[in-house]
Structures are given as structure tokens and as C-alpha cells.
Coordinates of C-alpha atoms and ligand atoms in Angstrom, one line a residue:
M274 CA -85.1 133.5 200.6
T275 CA -87.9 135.7 199.0
T276 CA -86.7 138.9 200.2
L277 CA -83.3 138.6 198.3
A278 CA -85.2 139.3 195.4
P279 CA -83.7 141.3 192.5
D280 CA -85.1 144.3 191.9
S281 CA -83.8 145.4 187.5
D282 CA -81.4 147.6 189.3
A283 CA -80.3 145.2 192.3
A284 CA -79.8 142.7 189.4
A285 CA -77.9 145.1 186.8
L286 CA -75.7 145.6 190.4
A287 CA -75.2 142.1 190.7
R288 CA -73.1 142.2 188.1
D289 CA -71.4 144.9 187.7
P290 CA -68.7 145.0 189.8
A291 CA -67.4 149.1 189.4
A292 CA -70.6 150.0 190.5
M293 CA -71.4 147.6 193.5
A294 CA -68.5 149.2 194.7
H295 CA -69.2 153.0 194.5
R296 CA -72.6 152.0 195.7
L297 CA -70.8 151.2 198.9
A298 CA -68.2 154.0 199.0
A299 CA -71.9 156.3 198.4
M300 CA -73.8 155.1 201.6
S301 CA -71.1 153.5 204.5
P302 CA -69.0 156.5 205.4
E303 CA -66.2 153.6 206.3
A304 CA -66.1 152.9 202.5
A305 CA -66.1 156.3 201.9
A306 CA -63.6 157.1 204.1
R307 CA -60.7 154.8 202.4
P308 CA -62.4 153.8 199.1
A309 CA -59.2 151.9 198.3
A310 CA -60.1 149.2 200.5
I311 CA -62.9 148.2 198.4
R312 CA -63.3 144.2 197.5
V313 CA -67.0 143.0 195.5
V314 CA -66.9 139.7 196.0
H315 CA -69.1 136.8 193.3
A316 CA -70.7 134.0 194.1
P317 CA -72.8 131.9 191.9
G318 CA -76.2 129.9 191.9
R319 CA -76.8 126.5 189.8
V320 CA -79.5 124.4 187.9
N321 CA -78.5 120.3 188.0
L322 CA -78.4 119.4 185.2
I323 CA -79.0 115.8 186.6
G324 CA -79.3 113.4 190.1
E325 CA -81.4 115.2 192.7
H326 CA -82.3 113.7 196.5
T327 CA -78.1 111.4 195.0
D328 CA -76.7 114.3 197.5
Y329 CA -77.4 112.9 201.0
N330 CA -77.5 109.3 199.9
E331 CA -74.8 109.5 200.0
G332 CA -74.9 109.4 195.9
F333 CA -74.5 111.1 192.4
V334 CA -74.9 114.9 191.1
L335 CA -74.0 116.3 188.6
P336 CA -74.8 120.2 188.6
V337 CA -73.3 123.4 186.6
A338 CA -72.9 127.1 188.0
I339 CA -74.5 129.9 186.6
D340 CA -73.9 133.0 185.7
L341 CA -76.5 134.4 187.9
G342 CA -75.6 135.4 192.1
I343 CA -74.7 136.7 194.8
A344 CA -72.4 139.6 194.5
I345 CA -71.2 141.4 198.2
A346 CA -69.2 144.4 198.8
L347 CA -67.6 145.2 201.6
V348 CA -64.6 147.4 203.4
P349 CA -63.0 145.8 205.9
T350 CA -63.4 146.6 210.0
A351 CA -61.1 147.2 212.2
D352 CA -63.9 146.1 214.5
R353 CA -65.6 143.2 214.7
R354 CA -69.6 143.9 212.8
V355 CA -70.2 142.9 210.7
E356 CA -73.8 145.0 209.1
I357 CA -75.1 144.3 205.2
T358 CA -77.3 145.9 203.3
L359 CA -79.8 144.8 200.6
A360 CA -79.3 146.8 197.4
A361 CA -83.1 145.8 196.4
T362 CA -85.0 147.3 199.3
G363 CA -82.5 149.2 201.7
E364 CA -83.2 147.0 204.2
S365 CA -80.3 146.3 206.3
D366 CA -78.9 144.2 208.6
A367 CA -76.2 143.4 211.7
F368 CA -74.6 141.3 213.6
D369 CA -71.5 141.0 216.0
L370 CA -69.0 138.6 215.4
D371 CA -68.6 137.8 219.7
S372 CA -71.8 137.2 219.6
I373 CA -73.5 136.1 216.5
G374 CA -76.5 134.8 219.0
P375 CA -79.4 132.4 217.9
R376 CA -80.8 133.1 214.1
R377 CA -83.7 135.3 213.4
G378 CA -85.0 133.6 210.8
S379 CA -84.2 136.3 208.2
W380 CA -81.6 136.7 205.7
I381 CA -79.2 136.7 207.9
D382 CA -78.7 134.2 209.2
Y383 CA -77.1 132.6 206.2
V384 CA -74.0 135.3 206.9
A385 CA -74.2 134.7 210.8
G386 CA -74.4 131.1 210.1
T387 CA -71.3 131.2 207.9
A388 CA -69.6 133.4 210.0
W389 CA -70.9 131.4 213.1
A390 CA -69.1 127.5 211.2
L391 CA -66.0 129.7 209.6
A392 CA -64.8 130.2 213.4
E393 CA -66.2 126.0 214.0
R394 CA -63.0 125.4 211.3
G395 CA -60.7 128.2 213.0
V396 CA -61.1 130.3 210.1
P397 CA -60.3 134.3 211.5
T398 CA -63.3 136.1 210.9
G399 CA -63.2 140.3 210.6
G400 CA -66.1 143.3 210.7
F401 CA -66.5 144.7 207.3
R402 CA -70.0 146.5 206.0
G403 CA -71.6 146.3 202.8
V404 CA -74.0 146.0 200.4
L405 CA -75.7 142.8 198.5
A406 CA -76.6 142.3 195.0
S407 CA -78.0 139.2 193.5
D408 CA -80.2 138.1 189.8
L409 CA -81.4 135.5 190.6
P410 CA -84.8 135.6 190.0
Q411 CA -87.3 135.6 192.8
G412 CA -87.9 132.0 194.3
S413 CA -86.0 130.5 191.1
G414 CA -84.6 127.0 193.9
L415 CA -81.4 128.3 191.7
S416 CA -79.1 127.9 194.9
S417 CA -80.1 131.5 196.3
S418 CA -78.9 130.1 199.7
A419 CA -75.6 128.5 198.6
A420 CA -74.6 131.4 196.9
L421 CA -75.2 133.4 199.6
E422 CA -73.4 131.0 202.1
L423 CA -70.2 131.2 199.7
A424 CA -70.6 134.9 199.1
S425 CA -70.5 135.4 202.7
S426 CA -67.2 132.8 203.5
L427 CA -64.9 135.6 200.8
A428 CA -66.3 138.4 202.6
L429 CA -65.8 137.4 206.3
T430 CA -62.2 137.0 205.1
G431 CA -61.5 139.8 204.0
G432 CA -62.4 139.9 200.2
E433 CA -61.1 136.8 199.2
V434 CA -61.0 133.0 199.2
P435 CA -60.7 131.6 202.5
P436 CA -57.6 129.8 203.7
L437 CA -59.3 126.8 204.2
D438 CA -59.3 123.3 200.7
R439 CA -63.0 124.2 197.9
M440 CA -64.3 121.3 199.2
T441 CA -64.3 122.5 202.9
L442 CA -65.2 125.4 202.1
A443 CA -68.4 124.0 200.2
L444 CA -68.0 122.2 203.4
T445 CA -67.8 124.7 206.2
A446 CA -70.9 126.5 204.6
Q447 CA -73.5 123.3 204.2
R448 CA -72.0 123.2 207.7
A449 CA -74.1 126.8 208.0
E450 CA -77.0 125.6 206.3
N451 CA -76.8 122.5 208.9
G452 CA -76.1 123.5 211.9
Y453 CA -77.1 127.2 212.3
V454 CA -79.8 127.6 209.7
G455 CA -81.3 124.7 210.2
V456 CA -82.2 123.1 206.9
N457 CA -80.9 119.7 206.5
C458 CA -79.8 120.4 202.7
G459 CA -77.0 117.6 200.9
L460 CA -74.3 119.0 199.5
M461 CA -74.7 119.7 196.3
D462 CA -74.7 123.5 195.9
Q463 CA -72.2 124.1 198.2
F464 CA -70.2 122.4 196.0
A465 CA -71.5 124.1 192.7
S466 CA -70.9 127.7 194.3
A467 CA -67.3 126.8 195.5
F468 CA -66.1 125.1 192.0
G469 CA -68.2 125.9 189.7
E470 CA -65.7 126.6 186.2
P471 CA -66.6 128.5 183.0
G472 CA -67.8 125.9 180.2
K473 CA -68.2 122.3 182.4
A474 CA -70.7 120.9 184.0
L475 CA -69.8 119.3 187.6
L476 CA -69.9 115.3 188.8
L477 CA -69.2 115.0 192.5
D478 CA -69.9 111.8 194.3
C479 CA -71.6 112.7 197.7
R480 CA -70.0 109.7 199.3
S481 CA -66.3 109.8 198.6
L482 CA -66.4 113.4 197.9
D483 CA -63.9 113.1 194.4
H484 CA -64.7 115.1 191.7
R485 CA -64.5 116.1 188.2
A486 CA -65.6 118.2 185.4
I487 CA -67.4 117.8 182.9
P488 CA -67.0 119.1 179.1
M489 CA -70.6 121.6 178.3
A490 CA -68.8 124.4 176.2
D491 CA -70.3 122.8 171.7
P492 CA -71.1 126.1 170.7
D493 CA -74.6 124.5 169.8
L494 CA -75.9 123.6 172.3
A495 CA -77.7 125.8 174.9
L496 CA -79.3 124.9 178.3
V497 CA -82.2 127.3 179.0
A498 CA -84.1 127.8 182.5
C499 CA -87.8 128.1 183.3
H500 CA -89.3 129.6 186.3
S501 CA -93.3 128.1 187.3
G502 CA -93.7 131.3 188.7
S503 CA -95.7 129.5 191.6
P504 CA -94.6 129.5 194.6
R505 CA -92.5 127.0 196.9
K506 CA -94.8 125.8 199.1
L507 CA -93.9 123.8 202.1
E508 CA -90.8 122.8 200.6
T509 CA -88.1 122.4 204.0
S510 CA -90.9 119.9 205.5
A511 CA -91.0 118.1 202.5
Y512 CA -88.1 118.1 201.5
N513 CA -87.3 117.2 205.8
E514 CA -89.5 114.3 204.9
R515 CA -88.3 112.3 202.3
R516 CA -85.1 112.6 203.3
S517 CA -86.1 110.8 206.6
Q518 CA -88.8 108.2 204.3
C519 CA -85.3 107.2 202.0
E520 CA -83.1 107.5 205.7
A521 CA -86.8 104.6 207.0
A522 CA -85.9 102.9 203.4
V523 CA -81.7 102.4 204.3
A524 CA -83.1 101.0 208.0
V525 CA -85.3 98.1 206.4
I526 CA -82.8 97.3 203.6
A527 CA -79.5 96.3 205.7
G528 CA -81.8 94.6 208.1
R529 CA -80.5 92.4 206.1
V530 CA -78.4 93.2 203.3
P531 CA -74.5 94.6 205.9
G532 CA -72.6 97.5 205.0
V533 CA -75.2 99.2 203.8
T534 CA -75.4 102.1 205.2
A535 CA -77.6 104.8 203.1
L536 CA -79.2 105.0 199.5
R537 CA -76.0 104.4 197.0
D538 CA -75.4 101.1 198.6
V539 CA -78.3 99.2 197.3
T540 CA -79.0 98.3 193.8
P541 CA -82.8 97.9 192.1
A542 CA -82.4 93.9 192.9
M543 CA -81.8 94.3 196.7
L544 CA -84.1 97.3 196.2
E545 CA -87.2 94.9 194.8
E546 CA -86.3 91.4 197.3
A547 CA -87.0 94.7 200.7
R548 CA -90.1 96.4 198.8
P549 CA -92.6 93.4 199.7
R550 CA -91.3 94.6 203.2
L551 CA -91.2 98.5 202.0
D552 CA -94.1 100.9 203.3
P553 CA -95.7 101.3 199.4
V554 CA -94.7 105.3 199.5
V555 CA -91.4 104.4 201.4
A556 CA -89.7 101.7 198.2
A557 CA -91.1 104.6 196.1
R558 CA -88.4 106.8 197.4
A559 CA -86.1 104.8 197.4
E560 CA -86.8 103.9 194.1
H561 CA -86.1 107.3 192.0
I562 CA -82.8 107.4 193.7
V563 CA -81.4 103.3 192.9
H564 CA -82.2 104.6 189.1
E565 CA -81.6 108.2 189.5
N566 CA -78.1 107.5 190.8
G567 CA -77.9 105.7 187.6
R568 CA -78.9 107.7 185.5
V569 CA -76.5 110.1 186.8
L570 CA -73.9 108.0 185.7
E571 CA -75.2 107.1 182.4
A572 CA -75.7 110.8 181.3
V573 CA -71.9 111.0 182.4
A574 CA -71.5 108.7 180.0
A575 CA -73.6 110.0 177.4
F576 CA -72.0 113.9 177.7
E577 CA -68.8 112.1 177.0
A578 CA -69.4 110.3 173.8
G579 CA -71.9 113.3 172.1
D580 CA -74.7 110.6 172.3
L581 CA -77.2 114.0 173.1
A582 CA -80.4 111.2 172.4
T583 CA -79.1 109.7 175.9
V584 CA -79.1 111.8 177.4
G585 CA -82.3 113.8 176.4
R586 CA -83.6 110.3 177.3
L587 CA -82.3 110.5 180.9
F588 CA -83.6 113.8 181.1
Y589 CA -87.0 113.1 180.8
A590 CA -86.6 109.5 183.5
S591 CA -85.6 111.7 185.4
H592 CA -88.7 113.5 185.8
A593 CA -91.5 111.5 185.5
S594 CA -89.2 109.4 188.8
M595 CA -89.2 112.3 190.3
R596 CA -93.2 113.2 189.3
D597 CA -94.5 109.5 189.8
L598 CA -91.7 107.6 192.8
F599 CA -90.5 110.9 194.7
G600 CA -93.4 113.1 193.8
I601 CA -91.8 116.2 194.0
S602 CA -93.6 118.1 190.9
S603 CA -96.4 120.0 190.4
P604 CA -98.6 119.7 188.1
E605 CA -96.1 123.3 186.6
L606 CA -93.1 121.8 186.8
D607 CA -95.2 119.0 184.7
A608 CA -96.3 121.2 182.4
L609 CA -93.6 123.0 181.8
V610 CA -92.1 119.6 180.8
E611 CA -94.3 118.4 177.9
I612 CA -94.2 122.6 176.1
A613 CA -90.8 121.7 176.1
A614 CA -91.2 118.4 174.4
G615 CA -93.0 119.2 172.1
V616 CA -90.8 121.8 170.9
P617 CA -88.6 120.1 167.7
G618 CA -85.2 120.8 169.1
V619 CA -84.9 120.1 172.7
I620 CA -82.2 117.7 173.9
G621 CA -84.9 117.5 176.8
A622 CA -86.2 118.5 179.9
R623 CA -86.7 118.7 183.6
L624 CA -87.8 119.8 187.1
T625 CA -84.0 121.6 188.5
G626 CA -83.1 121.6 192.5
G627 CA -85.5 120.3 195.7
G628 CA -88.8 120.5 193.1
F629 CA -91.8 122.0 194.1
G630 CA -92.0 125.3 192.2
G631 CA -88.7 126.2 191.3
C632 CA -87.3 125.8 187.8
T633 CA -87.1 122.7 184.9
I634 CA -83.8 123.0 183.1
N635 CA -84.1 122.6 179.7
L636 CA -80.9 121.6 177.2
V637 CA -81.6 122.5 173.6
R638 CA -80.2 122.8 170.7
R639 CA -79.0 127.2 170.4
E640 CA -81.0 127.5 167.2
V641 CA -84.2 126.9 169.5
V642 CA -84.6 128.7 172.2
P643 CA -86.8 131.8 170.7
A644 CA -88.9 128.6 169.9
L645 CA -89.0 127.0 173.0
R646 CA -88.9 131.2 175.2
E647 CA -92.5 130.8 173.0
A648 CA -93.7 128.2 173.1
V649 CA -93.5 128.0 176.9
L650 CA -94.8 132.3 176.4
R651 CA -97.8 131.1 174.9
Q652 CA -99.1 127.7 176.7
Y653 CA -98.0 128.1 180.4
P654 CA -100.4 130.5 180.8
A655 CA -103.2 129.8 179.5
R656 CA -102.4 126.2 181.6
T657 CA -101.5 127.7 184.5
S658 CA -102.7 131.0 184.9
L659 CA -99.2 132.1 185.7
T660 CA -96.0 133.9 184.1
P661 CA -93.4 132.6 183.6
R662 CA -89.4 133.1 182.8
V663 CA -87.4 131.6 180.6
F664 CA -84.0 132.8 180.4
E665 CA -80.4 130.8 179.1
V666 CA -77.8 129.4 181.8
A667 CA -74.6 129.7 181.0
P668 CA -71.6 127.2 183.4
S669 CA -69.7 130.0 185.3
P670 CA -67.1 130.4 187.3
G671 CA -67.5 129.6 191.1
A672 CA -66.9 132.1 194.1
R673 CA -64.5 134.8 194.0
R674 CA -63.4 138.4 194.5
V675 CA -64.1 139.9 191.3
A676 CA -62.6 143.8 191.9
Ligands
GLA872 C1 -81.6 120.8 197.3 C2 -81.0 120.8 198.6 C3 -79.8 119.7 198.1 C4 -80.0 119.1 197.0 C5 -81.1 119.5 195.5 C6 -82.2 117.8 195.8 O1 -80.8 122.1 196.5 O2 -80.3 122.2 199.3 O3 -79.0 119.7 199.0 O4 -80.7 118.3 197.5 O5 -82.7 119.9 196.6 O6 -81.5 117.1 194.6

């Protein structure tokens, strides 16, 4: 959703609830008339530490909600009209809750889709006038979609968390994206934006929906995102193609092994047995998923044991698997990982999220953040002719009312 790109003013606004409320009052007569009724909600983006494309294969993921996201200041209205203005561009869009209509192909779809999915769950929604600001960097792949769905769900229910448990809230946001926007994503991003906790990563079993917060609050460690600056071209079609390839592998393996309903059920031995019957590309996709699930659980055990060397090894193995087997890396993302691997004190680096552009995530010793930044800013433009962005991200709370 590149149109939600922050300019620096909008990015600062997204972090300042009082300024958001003022901005709304300055542009909406409804808000100016009832300043005490203004609410501000915020939902975070995410990085994923490990477990890529495993969510829709009913496997494991380990995302972190981050301190960048989407804020909406709103004043609830007695009517059924939802009208939002983007702080960055001044562009407005609107829809009627009683006649949501089909998707339009713009950012408002994520709000309208959330209204549609809440209604499907029987959750009462209400109209509002709002202003939206984001500090998620443009094209970063840090889940502006999920952040917008989660922020919208609070805005649509009067600026409070809807009367749903957090998992149902995340599933409703995913439903908006699958059923209305038309993107066949898994649950990871909406889960992270709903469940974020300061200082914690979030382990999710995407089959049972069991989840657990994993402490990340070591003051000596930092999480650094490196944004490749390359457009995420063909992302949706390639994403859906990966999903179909995973399903194709399951269909072949399930033909001989009863009880296999997802790649989650497939062991490395089962995969090797089936390999002669699989298309080689399909086999490679399945190999990534089967081993990536194991890497998530190993990484959690290593984090909990303080074994950072193992965490780092798993990050690099995950990246290599995405590059060589799952085919979702790019020369730019590979360059970022290679540059990071050459900086002493970087524990691990890998692409994060759907792939085909966006960001890498780097787990580093805090004192080497400047050295990593310097290495990327110096080496990456020379290798790619692109301008990278390097920024630290911190594990942060999930969607909530902030004013
Ligand atoms: C995107 C999707 C997620 C997940 C990741 C890859 O972010 O929205 O559901 O599949 O890609 O791990």
C-alpha cells in the first residue's frame, strides 16, 4: 500500500497522539464541535524473526510487533459514514457501512474490508471521521496492511478494542484481507499486530493457534531492519503461486501418507520418500517449509537458552533456504545479508516477511549498530545503485487506544 507512505511530518504525527487529535479537530467540523469525543488508536507493523511462509502451511512463526505503525485519530459519529483523510497527502476517501460495496483497489479497501469482516462476525460498527498517519517506511514489507486492518477495527468500534478476544480480532482482520481485499495471506501479520508486547517476540502455532511470548529484552541486543529500497514487484501473484506450490506438494504426499493435510505434517523423511514423484520446484518449496518449521522451534529454544550463536546460524540458514529453495529473495536482499554477515558483532541476518524486496532483519549486539549502519550505507549503494534505510526496531505493544 504505497499510498500510505509517510512523509516526515506524517511519520512524526503517527507517534504523537495529541498532535493527531489536533490535526483531526483542525480538519473535521464534527471533531472540532466535540473535541472531548476524539479518540486515537494505534496498531503496529511487524518484523518476523524466523518462520517465513510457514503460517499458511499451519506451521510456526516468530514475529515481533514493532514501534512503527499506523495511527488513526477519529471522532465517532451518529451516522453510518466512514471518512478518512491521509495526513501525508491530504487525500480523503469514504464509504457507507450499510452499503460497503466491492473493493476499489485502494487503501480504503482495508478499512472497508475490516468493516465487512466485523459485520460478518456480528460486531456492531459505527461511522467516524478520521485522520490517518503512518511511520512505516514505504514499501518496507513491515505489514502496513495488517496495521491498517487492526487500527481500523478499533476505529470502527468507537475507538476501543472490539468486544472480541485478541485471536478472534486477528482472525477477523485476516478475513478482511482474504475475503474482501483478495490477498490470500496467512495469520502472522494480523496476529503480531494484535498481540504485540514490549520486549517480547511472539511464537504462534498456526494450526492450534497456541501462542507464547518469548522474552527479547536483553539490553545488549538490538533488532535492526535494513530496507532494500527495491519495489516489491509481482509480490501478490508470486505469493499466491508459492501457496499453490505448497498445496501441490501436500496433495502428492497425502496420496501415500494418510493424515497429511498440510506441510506442517510432513517430516524431512516423508519429503525425501516423495521427492521422485514431485516436480523439482514443488519439492524445493516444500523442503524450505519443512525445515523452516524446525528452525523456528530451534530458534525459540536457543533464545530461551541464551544461545545466540545458534540463533544466528538459524537466521542465515533460513535466508539461504528462502534464496535457494523457496525463491523469494532478491539480489538486493542477498547483498544486505552478505554485508551484515561481514560486520563483527552481527549475530544473524535474513530477509523478513513475504520477500521479493522489502527488508532484512538483523539481530546484533547493540554496540555494533553504528558499524552495521555504516557498512550498509557504504557498500549497498555501490552494489545495487539503490539507497538503503537502516533503522532499529523495538518489540512493542499490539493494537490499542492511545488517547
Ligand atoms: C506476508 C503474509 C504473511 C506471511 C508472510 C511470509 O507477510 O501476509 O501471512 O505468509 O508474508 O512469512
